[in-house]
JSON list of C-alpha atoms in Angstrom, two decimals:
[
{"chain": "B", "resi": 1, "resn": "GLY", "atom": "CA", "xyz": [-15.48, 11.14, 41.03]},
{"chain": "B", "resi": 2, "resn": "GLU", "atom": "CA", "xyz": [-12.71, 10.09, 43.39]},
{"chain": "B", "resi": 3, "resn": "ASN", "atom": "CA", "xyz": [-12.90, 6.75, 45.23]},
{"chain": "B", "resi": 4, "resn": "VAL", "atom": "CA", "xyz": [-10.62, 6.04, 48.17]},
{"chain": "B", "resi": 5, "resn": "GLU", "atom": "CA", "xyz": [-10.24, 2.54, 49.59]},
{"chain": "B", "resi": 6, "resn": "GLN", "atom": "CA", "xyz": [-8.63, 1.96, 52.98]},
{"chain": "B", "resi": 7, "resn": "HIS", "atom": "CA", "xyz": [-7.29, -1.22, 54.61]},
{"chain": "B", "resi": 8, "resn": "PRO", "atom": "CA", "xyz": [-7.42, -2.75, 57.10]},
{"chain": "B", "resi": 9, "resn": "SER", "atom": "CA", "xyz": [-10.65, -1.71, 58.79]},
{"chain": "B", "resi": 10, "resn": "THR", "atom": "CA", "xyz": [-9.30, -2.79, 62.18]},
{"chain": "B", "resi": 11, "resn": "LEU", "atom": "CA", "xyz": [-5.73, -3.23, 63.38]},
{"chain": "B", "resi": 12, "resn": "SER", "atom": "CA", "xyz": [-4.37, -4.42, 66.72]},
{"chain": "B", "resi": 13, "resn": "VAL", "atom": "CA", "xyz": [-0.70, -4.08, 67.60]},
{"chain": "B", "resi": 14, "resn": "GLN", "atom": "CA", "xyz": [1.39, -4.49, 70.70]},
{"chain": "B", "resi": 15, "resn": "GLU", "atom": "CA", "xyz": [2.74, -1.34, 72.27]},
{"chain": "B", "resi": 16, "resn": "GLY", "atom": "CA", "xyz": [6.10, -0.53, 70.71]},
{"chain": "B", "resi": 17, "resn": "ASP", "atom": "CA", "xyz": [5.36, -2.28, 67.42]},
{"chain": "B", "resi": 18, "resn": "SER", "atom": "CA", "xyz": [4.74, -0.53, 64.13]},
{"chain": "B", "resi": 19, "resn": "ALA", "atom": "CA", "xyz": [1.37, -0.01, 62.44]},
{"chain": "B", "resi": 20, "resn": "VAL", "atom": "CA", "xyz": [0.75, 0.43, 58.73]},
{"chain": "B", "resi": 21, "resn": "ILE", "atom": "CA", "xyz": [-2.48, 1.59, 57.10]},
{"chain": "B", "resi": 22, "resn": "LYS", "atom": "CA", "xyz": [-2.84, 1.52, 53.33]},
{"chain": "B", "resi": 23, "resn": "CYS", "atom": "CA", "xyz": [-5.06, 3.48, 50.94]},
{"chain": "B", "resi": 24, "resn": "THR", "atom": "CA", "xyz": [-5.63, 3.49, 47.21]},
{"chain": "B", "resi": 25, "resn": "TYR", "atom": "CA", "xyz": [-7.30, 6.18, 45.14]},
{"chain": "B", "resi": 26, "resn": "SER", "atom": "CA", "xyz": [-8.84, 6.22, 41.68]},
{"chain": "B", "resi": 27, "resn": "ASP", "atom": "CA", "xyz": [-8.45, 9.76, 40.33]},
{"chain": "B", "resi": 28, "resn": "SER", "atom": "CA", "xyz": [-4.99, 10.25, 38.82]},
{"chain": "B", "resi": 29, "resn": "ALA", "atom": "CA", "xyz": [-5.49, 14.03, 39.15]},
{"chain": "B", "resi": 30, "resn": "SER", "atom": "CA", "xyz": [-5.49, 13.83, 42.96]},
{"chain": "B", "resi": 31, "resn": "ASN", "atom": "CA", "xyz": [-2.50, 15.66, 44.41]},
{"chain": "B", "resi": 32, "resn": "TYR", "atom": "CA", "xyz": [-3.20, 16.13, 48.12]},
{"chain": "B", "resi": 33, "resn": "PHE", "atom": "CA", "xyz": [-3.38, 13.27, 50.61]},
{"chain": "B", "resi": 34, "resn": "PRO", "atom": "CA", "xyz": [-4.15, 14.09, 54.26]},
{"chain": "B", "resi": 35, "resn": "TRP", "atom": "CA", "xyz": [-4.46, 11.70, 57.18]},
{"chain": "B", "resi": 36, "resn": "TYR", "atom": "CA", "xyz": [-6.84, 12.38, 60.05]},
{"chain": "B", "resi": 37, "resn": "LYS", "atom": "CA", "xyz": [-6.99, 10.86, 63.51]},
{"chain": "B", "resi": 38, "resn": "GLN", "atom": "CA", "xyz": [-10.31, 10.63, 65.33]},
{"chain": "B", "resi": 39, "resn": "GLU", "atom": "CA", "xyz": [-10.36, 9.94, 69.05]},
{"chain": "B", "resi": 40, "resn": "LEU", "atom": "CA", "xyz": [-13.48, 8.62, 70.71]},
{"chain": "B", "resi": 41, "resn": "GLY", "atom": "CA", "xyz": [-16.23, 11.24, 70.89]},
{"chain": "B", "resi": 42, "resn": "LYS", "atom": "CA", "xyz": [-14.28, 13.86, 68.98]},
{"chain": "B", "resi": 43, "resn": "GLY", "atom": "CA", "xyz": [-14.01, 15.20, 65.46]},
{"chain": "B", "resi": 44, "resn": "PRO", "atom": "CA", "xyz": [-11.17, 14.13, 63.15]},
{"chain": "B", "resi": 45, "resn": "GLN", "atom": "CA", "xyz": [-7.89, 16.03, 63.41]},
{"chain": "B", "resi": 46, "resn": "LEU", "atom": "CA", "xyz": [-5.18, 16.29, 60.79]},
{"chain": "B", "resi": 47, "resn": "ILE", "atom": "CA", "xyz": [-1.98, 14.49, 61.78]},
{"chain": "B", "resi": 48, "resn": "ILE", "atom": "CA", "xyz": [0.02, 14.60, 58.57]},
{"chain": "B", "resi": 49, "resn": "ASP", "atom": "CA", "xyz": [-0.46, 15.33, 54.88]},
{"chain": "B", "resi": 50, "resn": "ILE", "atom": "CA", "xyz": [1.51, 14.91, 51.69]},
{"chain": "B", "resi": 51, "resn": "ARG", "atom": "CA", "xyz": [1.32, 16.56, 48.31]},
{"chain": "B", "resi": 52, "resn": "SER", "atom": "CA", "xyz": [2.09, 14.83, 45.06]},
{"chain": "B", "resi": 53, "resn": "ASN", "atom": "CA", "xyz": [5.43, 16.52, 44.51]},
{"chain": "B", "resi": 54, "resn": "VAL", "atom": "CA", "xyz": [7.01, 14.42, 47.29]},
{"chain": "B", "resi": 55, "resn": "GLY", "atom": "CA", "xyz": [7.16, 10.68, 47.84]},
{"chain": "B", "resi": 56, "resn": "GLU", "atom": "CA", "xyz": [7.59, 10.58, 51.61]},
{"chain": "B", "resi": 57, "resn": "LYS", "atom": "CA", "xyz": [7.07, 12.80, 54.61]},
{"chain": "B", "resi": 58, "resn": "LYS", "atom": "CA", "xyz": [7.94, 12.16, 58.22]},
{"chain": "B", "resi": 59, "resn": "ASP", "atom": "CA", "xyz": [6.94, 13.79, 61.49]},
{"chain": "B", "resi": 60, "resn": "GLN", "atom": "CA", "xyz": [8.46, 12.13, 64.56]},
{"chain": "B", "resi": 61, "resn": "ARG", "atom": "CA", "xyz": [6.88, 8.66, 64.82]},
{"chain": "B", "resi": 62, "resn": "ILE", "atom": "CA", "xyz": [4.54, 9.17, 61.88]},
{"chain": "B", "resi": 63, "resn": "ALA", "atom": "CA", "xyz": [5.42, 8.88, 58.21]},
{"chain": "B", "resi": 64, "resn": "VAL", "atom": "CA", "xyz": [3.43, 8.84, 55.00]},
{"chain": "B", "resi": 65, "resn": "THR", "atom": "CA", "xyz": [4.54, 7.43, 51.66]},
{"chain": "B", "resi": 66, "resn": "LEU", "atom": "CA", "xyz": [3.02, 8.09, 48.27]},
{"chain": "B", "resi": 67, "resn": "ASN", "atom": "CA", "xyz": [3.29, 6.09, 45.06]},
{"chain": "B", "resi": 68, "resn": "LYS", "atom": "CA", "xyz": [1.57, 8.10, 42.33]},
{"chain": "B", "resi": 69, "resn": "THR", "atom": "CA", "xyz": [2.21, 5.49, 39.66]},
{"chain": "B", "resi": 70, "resn": "ALA", "atom": "CA", "xyz": [0.36, 2.83, 41.62]},
{"chain": "B", "resi": 71, "resn": "LYS", "atom": "CA", "xyz": [-2.08, 5.34, 43.11]},
{"chain": "B", "resi": 72, "resn": "HIS", "atom": "CA", "xyz": [-1.57, 4.27, 46.67]},
{"chain": "B", "resi": 73, "resn": "PHE", "atom": "CA", "xyz": [-0.35, 5.89, 49.86]},
{"chain": "B", "resi": 74, "resn": "SER", "atom": "CA", "xyz": [0.33, 4.59, 53.34]},
{"chain": "B", "resi": 75, "resn": "LEU", "atom": "CA", "xyz": [0.57, 5.77, 56.94]},
{"chain": "B", "resi": 76, "resn": "HIS", "atom": "CA", "xyz": [3.32, 4.32, 59.10]},
{"chain": "B", "resi": 77, "resn": "ILE", "atom": "CA", "xyz": [3.35, 4.71, 62.88]},
{"chain": "B", "resi": 78, "resn": "THR", "atom": "CA", "xyz": [6.47, 3.48, 64.66]},
{"chain": "B", "resi": 79, "resn": "GLU", "atom": "CA", "xyz": [6.93, 2.71, 68.36]},
{"chain": "B", "resi": 80, "resn": "THR", "atom": "CA", "xyz": [3.19, 2.74, 68.92]},
{"chain": "B", "resi": 81, "resn": "GLN", "atom": "CA", "xyz": [1.81, 3.95, 72.23]},
{"chain": "B", "resi": 82, "resn": "PRO", "atom": "CA", "xyz": [-1.63, 3.45, 73.84]},
{"chain": "B", "resi": 83, "resn": "GLU", "atom": "CA", "xyz": [-2.54, 7.05, 72.99]},
{"chain": "B", "resi": 84, "resn": "ASP", "atom": "CA", "xyz": [-2.21, 6.15, 69.31]},
{"chain": "B", "resi": 85, "resn": "SER", "atom": "CA", "xyz": [-5.40, 4.10, 69.68]},
{"chain": "B", "resi": 86, "resn": "ALA", "atom": "CA", "xyz": [-8.02, 5.85, 67.53]},
{"chain": "B", "resi": 87, "resn": "VAL", "atom": "CA", "xyz": [-9.72, 5.72, 64.14]},
{"chain": "B", "resi": 88, "resn": "TYR", "atom": "CA", "xyz": [-7.54, 6.90, 61.26]},
{"chain": "B", "resi": 89, "resn": "PHE", "atom": "CA", "xyz": [-8.87, 8.21, 57.97]},
{"chain": "B", "resi": 90, "resn": "CYS", "atom": "CA", "xyz": [-6.98, 8.70, 54.75]},
{"chain": "B", "resi": 91, "resn": "ALA", "atom": "CA", "xyz": [-8.26, 11.13, 52.12]},
{"chain": "B", "resi": 92, "resn": "ALA", "atom": "CA", "xyz": [-7.50, 12.37, 48.64]},
{"chain": "B", "resi": 93, "resn": "SER", "atom": "CA", "xyz": [-8.16, 15.63, 46.84]},
{"chain": "B", "resi": 94, "resn": "ASN", "atom": "CA", "xyz": [-7.18, 17.50, 43.71]},
{"chain": "B", "resi": 95, "resn": "SER", "atom": "CA", "xyz": [-6.88, 21.19, 43.06]},
{"chain": "B", "resi": 96, "resn": "GLY", "atom": "CA", "xyz": [-9.53, 20.91, 40.37]},
{"chain": "B", "resi": 97, "resn": "GLY", "atom": "CA", "xyz": [-11.98, 19.94, 43.11]},
{"chain": "B", "resi": 98, "resn": "TYR", "atom": "CA", "xyz": [-10.85, 22.99, 45.02]},
{"chain": "B", "resi": 99, "resn": "GLN", "atom": "CA", "xyz": [-11.12, 22.24, 48.74]},
{"chain": "B", "resi": 100, "resn": "LYS", "atom": "CA", "xyz": [-13.15, 19.03, 48.62]},
{"chain": "B", "resi": 101, "resn": "VAL", "atom": "CA", "xyz": [-11.58, 15.84, 49.90]},
{"chain": "B", "resi": 102, "resn": "THR", "atom": "CA", "xyz": [-12.80, 12.26, 49.60]},
{"chain": "B", "resi": 103, "resn": "PHE", "atom": "CA", "xyz": [-12.28, 10.14, 52.70]},
{"chain": "B", "resi": 104, "resn": "GLY", "atom": "CA", "xyz": [-11.54, 6.46, 53.10]},
{"chain": "B", "resi": 105, "resn": "THR", "atom": "CA", "xyz": [-13.71, 4.29, 55.32]},
{"chain": "B", "resi": 106, "resn": "GLY", "atom": "CA", "xyz": [-11.39, 4.44, 58.33]},
{"chain": "B", "resi": 107, "resn": "THR", "atom": "CA", "xyz": [-9.12, 2.10, 60.30]},
{"chain": "B", "resi": 108, "resn": "LYS", "atom": "CA", "xyz": [-9.66, 1.46, 63.98]},
{"chain": "B", "resi": 109, "resn": "LEU", "atom": "CA", "xyz": [-6.22, 1.07, 65.55]},
{"chain": "B", "resi": 110, "resn": "GLN", "atom": "CA", "xyz": [-5.89, -0.55, 68.96]},
{"chain": "B", "resi": 111, "resn": "VAL", "atom": "CA", "xyz": [-2.53, -0.45, 70.69]},
{"chain": "B", "resi": 112, "resn": "ILE", "atom": "CA", "xyz": [-2.34, -3.12, 73.38]},
{"chain": "B", "resi": 113, "resn": "PRO", "atom": "CA", "xyz": [-0.21, -2.16, 76.41]},
{"chain": "Z", "resi": 1, "resn": "ASP", "atom": "CA", "xyz": [-8.53, 30.62, 70.66]},
{"chain": "Z", "resi": 2, "resn": "ALA", "atom": "CA", "xyz": [-10.36, 30.07, 67.39]},
{"chain": "Z", "resi": 3, "resn": "GLU", "atom": "CA", "xyz": [-12.68, 27.09, 67.34]},
{"chain": "Z", "resi": 4, "resn": "ILE", "atom": "CA", "xyz": [-15.56, 25.38, 65.60]},
{"chain": "Z", "resi": 5, "resn": "THR", "atom": "CA", "xyz": [-18.63, 24.39, 67.60]},
{"chain": "Z", "resi": 6, "resn": "GLN", "atom": "CA", "xyz": [-21.71, 22.33, 66.87]},
{"chain": "Z", "resi": 7, "resn": "SER", "atom": "CA", "xyz": [-25.07, 22.24, 68.59]},
{"chain": "Z", "resi": 8, "resn": "PRO", "atom": "CA", "xyz": [-26.84, 20.31, 69.81]},
{"chain": "Z", "resi": 9, "resn": "ARG", "atom": "CA", "xyz": [-24.34, 17.53, 70.58]},
{"chain": "Z", "resi": 10, "resn": "HIS", "atom": "CA", "xyz": [-27.15, 14.97, 70.75]},
{"chain": "Z", "resi": 11, "resn": "LYS", "atom": "CA", "xyz": [-30.60, 15.08, 69.23]},
{"chain": "Z", "resi": 12, "resn": "ILE", "atom": "CA", "xyz": [-33.49, 12.63, 69.10]},
{"chain": "Z", "resi": 13, "resn": "THR", "atom": "CA", "xyz": [-36.32, 13.41, 66.72]},
{"chain": "Z", "resi": 14, "resn": "GLU", "atom": "CA", "xyz": [-39.21, 11.71, 64.98]},
{"chain": "Z", "resi": 15, "resn": "THR", "atom": "CA", "xyz": [-39.66, 10.78, 61.37]},
{"chain": "Z", "resi": 16, "resn": "GLY", "atom": "CA", "xyz": [-41.04, 13.65, 59.30]},
{"chain": "Z", "resi": 17, "resn": "ARG", "atom": "CA", "xyz": [-39.91, 16.46, 61.58]},
{"chain": "Z", "resi": 18, "resn": "GLN", "atom": "CA", "xyz": [-37.68, 19.28, 60.40]},
{"chain": "Z", "resi": 19, "resn": "VAL", "atom": "CA", "xyz": [-34.34, 19.43, 62.20]},
{"chain": "Z", "resi": 20, "resn": "THR", "atom": "CA", "xyz": [-31.60, 22.04, 62.06]},
{"chain": "Z", "resi": 21, "resn": "LEU", "atom": "CA", "xyz": [-28.05, 21.39, 63.21]},
{"chain": "Z", "resi": 22, "resn": "ALA", "atom": "CA", "xyz": [-25.91, 24.42, 63.97]},
{"chain": "Z", "resi": 23, "resn": "CYS", "atom": "CA", "xyz": [-22.26, 24.96, 63.10]},
{"chain": "Z", "resi": 24, "resn": "HIS", "atom": "CA", "xyz": [-20.30, 28.04, 64.17]},
{"chain": "Z", "resi": 25, "resn": "GLN", "atom": "CA", "xyz": [-16.62, 28.76, 63.54]},
{"chain": "Z", "resi": 26, "resn": "THR", "atom": "CA", "xyz": [-14.42, 31.59, 64.73]},
{"chain": "Z", "resi": 27, "resn": "TRP", "atom": "CA", "xyz": [-11.51, 30.82, 62.39]},
{"chain": "Z", "resi": 28, "resn": "ASN", "atom": "CA", "xyz": [-12.90, 33.32, 59.85]},
{"chain": "Z", "resi": 29, "resn": "HIS", "atom": "CA", "xyz": [-12.62, 30.57, 57.24]},
{"chain": "Z", "resi": 30, "resn": "ASN", "atom": "CA", "xyz": [-14.46, 31.02, 53.96]},
{"chain": "Z", "resi": 31, "resn": "ASN", "atom": "CA", "xyz": [-14.82, 27.27, 53.38]},
{"chain": "Z", "resi": 32, "resn": "MET", "atom": "CA", "xyz": [-17.27, 25.20, 55.41]},
{"chain": "Z", "resi": 33, "resn": "PHE", "atom": "CA", "xyz": [-18.38, 21.59, 55.03]},
{"chain": "Z", "resi": 34, "resn": "TRP", "atom": "CA", "xyz": [-20.95, 19.17, 56.41]},
{"chain": "Z", "resi": 35, "resn": "TYR", "atom": "CA", "xyz": [-20.22, 15.43, 56.60]},
{"chain": "Z", "resi": 36, "resn": "ARG", "atom": "CA", "xyz": [-22.05, 12.44, 57.94]},
{"chain": "Z", "resi": 37, "resn": "GLN", "atom": "CA", "xyz": [-20.20, 9.53, 59.49]},
{"chain": "Z", "resi": 38, "resn": "ASP", "atom": "CA", "xyz": [-21.59, 6.02, 59.33]},
{"chain": "Z", "resi": 39, "resn": "LEU", "atom": "CA", "xyz": [-19.92, 2.70, 60.10]},
{"chain": "Z", "resi": 40, "resn": "GLY", "atom": "CA", "xyz": [-18.42, 1.24, 56.96]},
{"chain": "Z", "resi": 41, "resn": "HIS", "atom": "CA", "xyz": [-18.77, 4.48, 55.00]},
{"chain": "Z", "resi": 42, "resn": "GLY", "atom": "CA", "xyz": [-16.31, 6.81, 56.65]},
{"chain": "Z", "resi": 43, "resn": "LEU", "atom": "CA", "xyz": [-17.03, 10.51, 56.20]},
{"chain": "Z", "resi": 44, "resn": "ARG", "atom": "CA", "xyz": [-19.31, 11.47, 53.33]},
{"chain": "Z", "resi": 45, "resn": "LEU", "atom": "CA", "xyz": [-19.78, 15.04, 52.14]},
{"chain": "Z", "resi": 46, "resn": "ILE", "atom": "CA", "xyz": [-23.32, 16.41, 52.36]},
{"chain": "Z", "resi": 47, "resn": "HIS", "atom": "CA", "xyz": [-22.99, 20.09, 51.44]},
{"chain": "Z", "resi": 48, "resn": "TYR", "atom": "CA", "xyz": [-20.24, 22.66, 51.32]},
{"chain": "Z", "resi": 49, "resn": "SER", "atom": "CA", "xyz": [-19.80, 26.42, 50.97]},
{"chain": "Z", "resi": 50, "resn": "TYR", "atom": "CA", "xyz": [-16.93, 28.54, 49.73]},
{"chain": "Z", "resi": 51, "resn": "GLY", "atom": "CA", "xyz": [-18.30, 31.80, 51.10]},
{"chain": "Z", "resi": 52, "resn": "VAL", "atom": "CA", "xyz": [-21.36, 33.86, 51.98]},
{"chain": "Z", "resi": 53, "resn": "GLN", "atom": "CA", "xyz": [-24.33, 33.07, 49.73]},
{"chain": "Z", "resi": 54, "resn": "ASP", "atom": "CA", "xyz": [-22.44, 30.14, 48.16]},
{"chain": "Z", "resi": 55, "resn": "THR", "atom": "CA", "xyz": [-23.67, 26.56, 48.71]},
{"chain": "Z", "resi": 56, "resn": "ASN", "atom": "CA", "xyz": [-22.94, 23.34, 46.83]},
{"chain": "Z", "resi": 57, "resn": "LYS", "atom": "CA", "xyz": [-24.21, 19.76, 46.95]},
{"chain": "Z", "resi": 58, "resn": "GLY", "atom": "CA", "xyz": [-21.96, 16.95, 48.03]},
{"chain": "Z", "resi": 59, "resn": "GLU", "atom": "CA", "xyz": [-22.26, 13.24, 47.33]},
{"chain": "Z", "resi": 60, "resn": "VAL", "atom": "CA", "xyz": [-25.14, 12.58, 49.77]},
{"chain": "Z", "resi": 61, "resn": "SER", "atom": "CA", "xyz": [-27.19, 15.80, 49.67]},
{"chain": "Z", "resi": 62, "resn": "ASP", "atom": "CA", "xyz": [-30.70, 14.38, 49.18]},
{"chain": "Z", "resi": 63, "resn": "GLY", "atom": "CA", "xyz": [-32.96, 15.40, 52.07]},
{"chain": "Z", "resi": 64, "resn": "TYR", "atom": "CA", "xyz": [-30.55, 18.07, 53.36]},
{"chain": "Z", "resi": 65, "resn": "SER", "atom": "CA", "xyz": [-30.17, 21.80, 52.78]},
{"chain": "Z", "resi": 66, "resn": "VAL", "atom": "CA", "xyz": [-27.79, 24.54, 53.94]},
{"chain": "Z", "resi": 67, "resn": "SER", "atom": "CA", "xyz": [-27.69, 28.31, 53.81]},
{"chain": "Z", "resi": 68, "resn": "ARG", "atom": "CA", "xyz": [-24.75, 30.69, 54.32]},
{"chain": "Z", "resi": 69, "resn": "SER", "atom": "CA", "xyz": [-25.76, 34.17, 55.41]},
{"chain": "Z", "resi": 70, "resn": "ASN", "atom": "CA", "xyz": [-22.48, 35.02, 57.16]},
{"chain": "Z", "resi": 71, "resn": "THR", "atom": "CA", "xyz": [-18.90, 33.73, 57.36]},
{"chain": "Z", "resi": 72, "resn": "GLU", "atom": "CA", "xyz": [-19.22, 32.11, 60.79]},
{"chain": "Z", "resi": 73, "resn": "ASP", "atom": "CA", "xyz": [-22.29, 29.87, 60.41]},
{"chain": "Z", "resi": 74, "resn": "LEU", "atom": "CA", "xyz": [-23.45, 27.04, 58.16]},
{"chain": "Z", "resi": 75, "resn": "PRO", "atom": "CA", "xyz": [-26.64, 25.45, 59.55]},
{"chain": "Z", "resi": 76, "resn": "LEU", "atom": "CA", "xyz": [-27.68, 22.08, 58.17]},
{"chain": "Z", "resi": 77, "resn": "THR", "atom": "CA", "xyz": [-31.43, 21.42, 57.81]},
{"chain": "Z", "resi": 78, "resn": "LEU", "atom": "CA", "xyz": [-33.12, 18.07, 57.41]},
{"chain": "Z", "resi": 79, "resn": "GLU", "atom": "CA", "xyz": [-36.39, 19.02, 55.75]},
{"chain": "Z", "resi": 80, "resn": "SER", "atom": "CA", "xyz": [-38.29, 15.88, 56.77]},
{"chain": "Z", "resi": 81, "resn": "ALA", "atom": "CA", "xyz": [-36.18, 13.59, 58.91]},
{"chain": "Z", "resi": 82, "resn": "ALA", "atom": "CA", "xyz": [-35.95, 9.92, 57.91]},
{"chain": "Z", "resi": 83, "resn": "SER", "atom": "CA", "xyz": [-34.57, 6.94, 59.84]},
{"chain": "Z", "resi": 84, "resn": "SER", "atom": "CA", "xyz": [-31.83, 6.65, 57.21]},
{"chain": "Z", "resi": 85, "resn": "GLN", "atom": "CA", "xyz": [-30.54, 10.02, 58.40]},
{"chain": "Z", "resi": 86, "resn": "THR", "atom": "CA", "xyz": [-29.66, 8.64, 61.83]},
{"chain": "Z", "resi": 87, "resn": "SER", "atom": "CA", "xyz": [-25.94, 9.35, 61.93]},
{"chain": "Z", "resi": 88, "resn": "VAL", "atom": "CA", "xyz": [-23.16, 11.43, 63.43]},
{"chain": "Z", "resi": 89, "resn": "TYR", "atom": "CA", "xyz": [-22.79, 14.77, 61.68]},
{"chain": "Z", "resi": 90, "resn": "PHE", "atom": "CA", "xyz": [-19.56, 16.75, 61.51]},
{"chain": "Z", "resi": 91, "resn": "CYS", "atom": "CA", "xyz": [-19.02, 20.30, 60.42]},
{"chain": "Z", "resi": 92, "resn": "ALA", "atom": "CA", "xyz": [-15.59, 21.45, 59.21]},
{"chain": "Z", "resi": 93, "resn": "SER", "atom": "CA", "xyz": [-13.95, 24.60, 57.93]},
{"chain": "Z", "resi": 94, "resn": "SER", "atom": "CA", "xyz": [-10.76, 25.44, 56.05]},
{"chain": "Z", "resi": 95, "resn": "ASP", "atom": "CA", "xyz": [-8.77, 28.36, 54.71]},
{"chain": "Z", "resi": 96, "resn": "PRO", "atom": "CA", "xyz": [-9.44, 29.37, 51.12]},
{"chain": "Z", "resi": 97, "resn": "GLY", "atom": "CA", "xyz": [-6.75, 29.01, 48.46]},
{"chain": "Z", "resi": 98, "resn": "PRO", "atom": "CA", "xyz": [-5.99, 27.39, 45.11]},
{"chain": "Z", "resi": 99, "resn": "HIS", "atom": "CA", "xyz": [-4.92, 24.14, 46.80]},
{"chain": "Z", "resi": 100, "resn": "PRO", "atom": "CA", "xyz": [-6.63, 21.90, 49.37]},
{"chain": "Z", "resi": 101, "resn": "ASN", "atom": "CA", "xyz": [-5.80, 22.69, 52.99]},
{"chain": "Z", "resi": 102, "resn": "GLU", "atom": "CA", "xyz": [-6.31, 21.23, 56.42]},
{"chain": "Z", "resi": 103, "resn": "GLN", "atom": "CA", "xyz": [-9.94, 20.99, 57.50]},
{"chain": "Z", "resi": 104, "resn": "PHE", "atom": "CA", "xyz": [-10.78, 21.77, 61.12]},
{"chain": "Z", "resi": 105, "resn": "PHE", "atom": "CA", "xyz": [-13.63, 19.65, 62.46]},
{"chain": "Z", "resi": 106, "resn": "GLY", "atom": "CA", "xyz": [-16.22, 20.32, 65.11]},
{"chain": "Z", "resi": 107, "resn": "PRO", "atom": "CA", "xyz": [-17.03, 17.80, 67.87]},
{"chain": "Z", "resi": 108, "resn": "GLY", "atom": "CA", "xyz": [-20.01, 16.31, 66.02]},
{"chain": "Z", "resi": 109, "resn": "THR", "atom": "CA", "xyz": [-23.76, 15.98, 66.53]},
{"chain": "Z", "resi": 110, "resn": "ARG", "atom": "CA", "xyz": [-25.26, 12.55, 67.11]},
{"chain": "Z", "resi": 111, "resn": "LEU", "atom": "CA", "xyz": [-28.73, 12.51, 65.53]},
{"chain": "Z", "resi": 112, "resn": "THR", "atom": "CA", "xyz": [-31.25, 9.74, 66.08]},
{"chain": "Z", "resi": 113, "resn": "VAL", "atom": "CA", "xyz": [-34.42, 9.65, 63.99]},
{"chain": "Z", "resi": 114, "resn": "LEU", "atom": "CA", "xyz": [-37.13, 7.39, 65.45]}
]
């Protein structure tokens, strides 16, 4: 089955700096890569996703890149703000697995004002 | 507004007891999932359902069961609670389709097994 590794497990940045979280996956058939943000005491919420037919996707201060050859994808947050502090999860899925996704172990991001 | 709710939000039980966690969604989604979240393991899939009367085992299904009698609900039952099942449990739902879609998560249930 799919295995998703996520690094780093914790990340501290100064407000205004950029943050990068990296993930690798094992199943070359995976073609959907969502990122979820989990605030304290809440369930995860999708912030951005990318499918394998594109290499990069951007939504305001958030961007995701995908390298299918190397089987890794990354989340980039620019101009970080204190409200970006949360746990972020990457995930991978393939259409053969229908709607199942495999999650990474999470990154706790702290943005220091 | 459509939503997904879980109850109870917190539960303390004893080893060996049967426990049922409720999940209710008003999105009218066919797909529903149960995950457990543990430090260092992220979110791991317990069981999932693609529609009424359909249930499937995930990667950590031992000791858990689900049933799907209607579209809105997917209760998770711990047949005989064990201390290893102390965790935070999340229910999620998603639209059906040939490709994976966004999953909408509930607020979670924190379960402690003493």
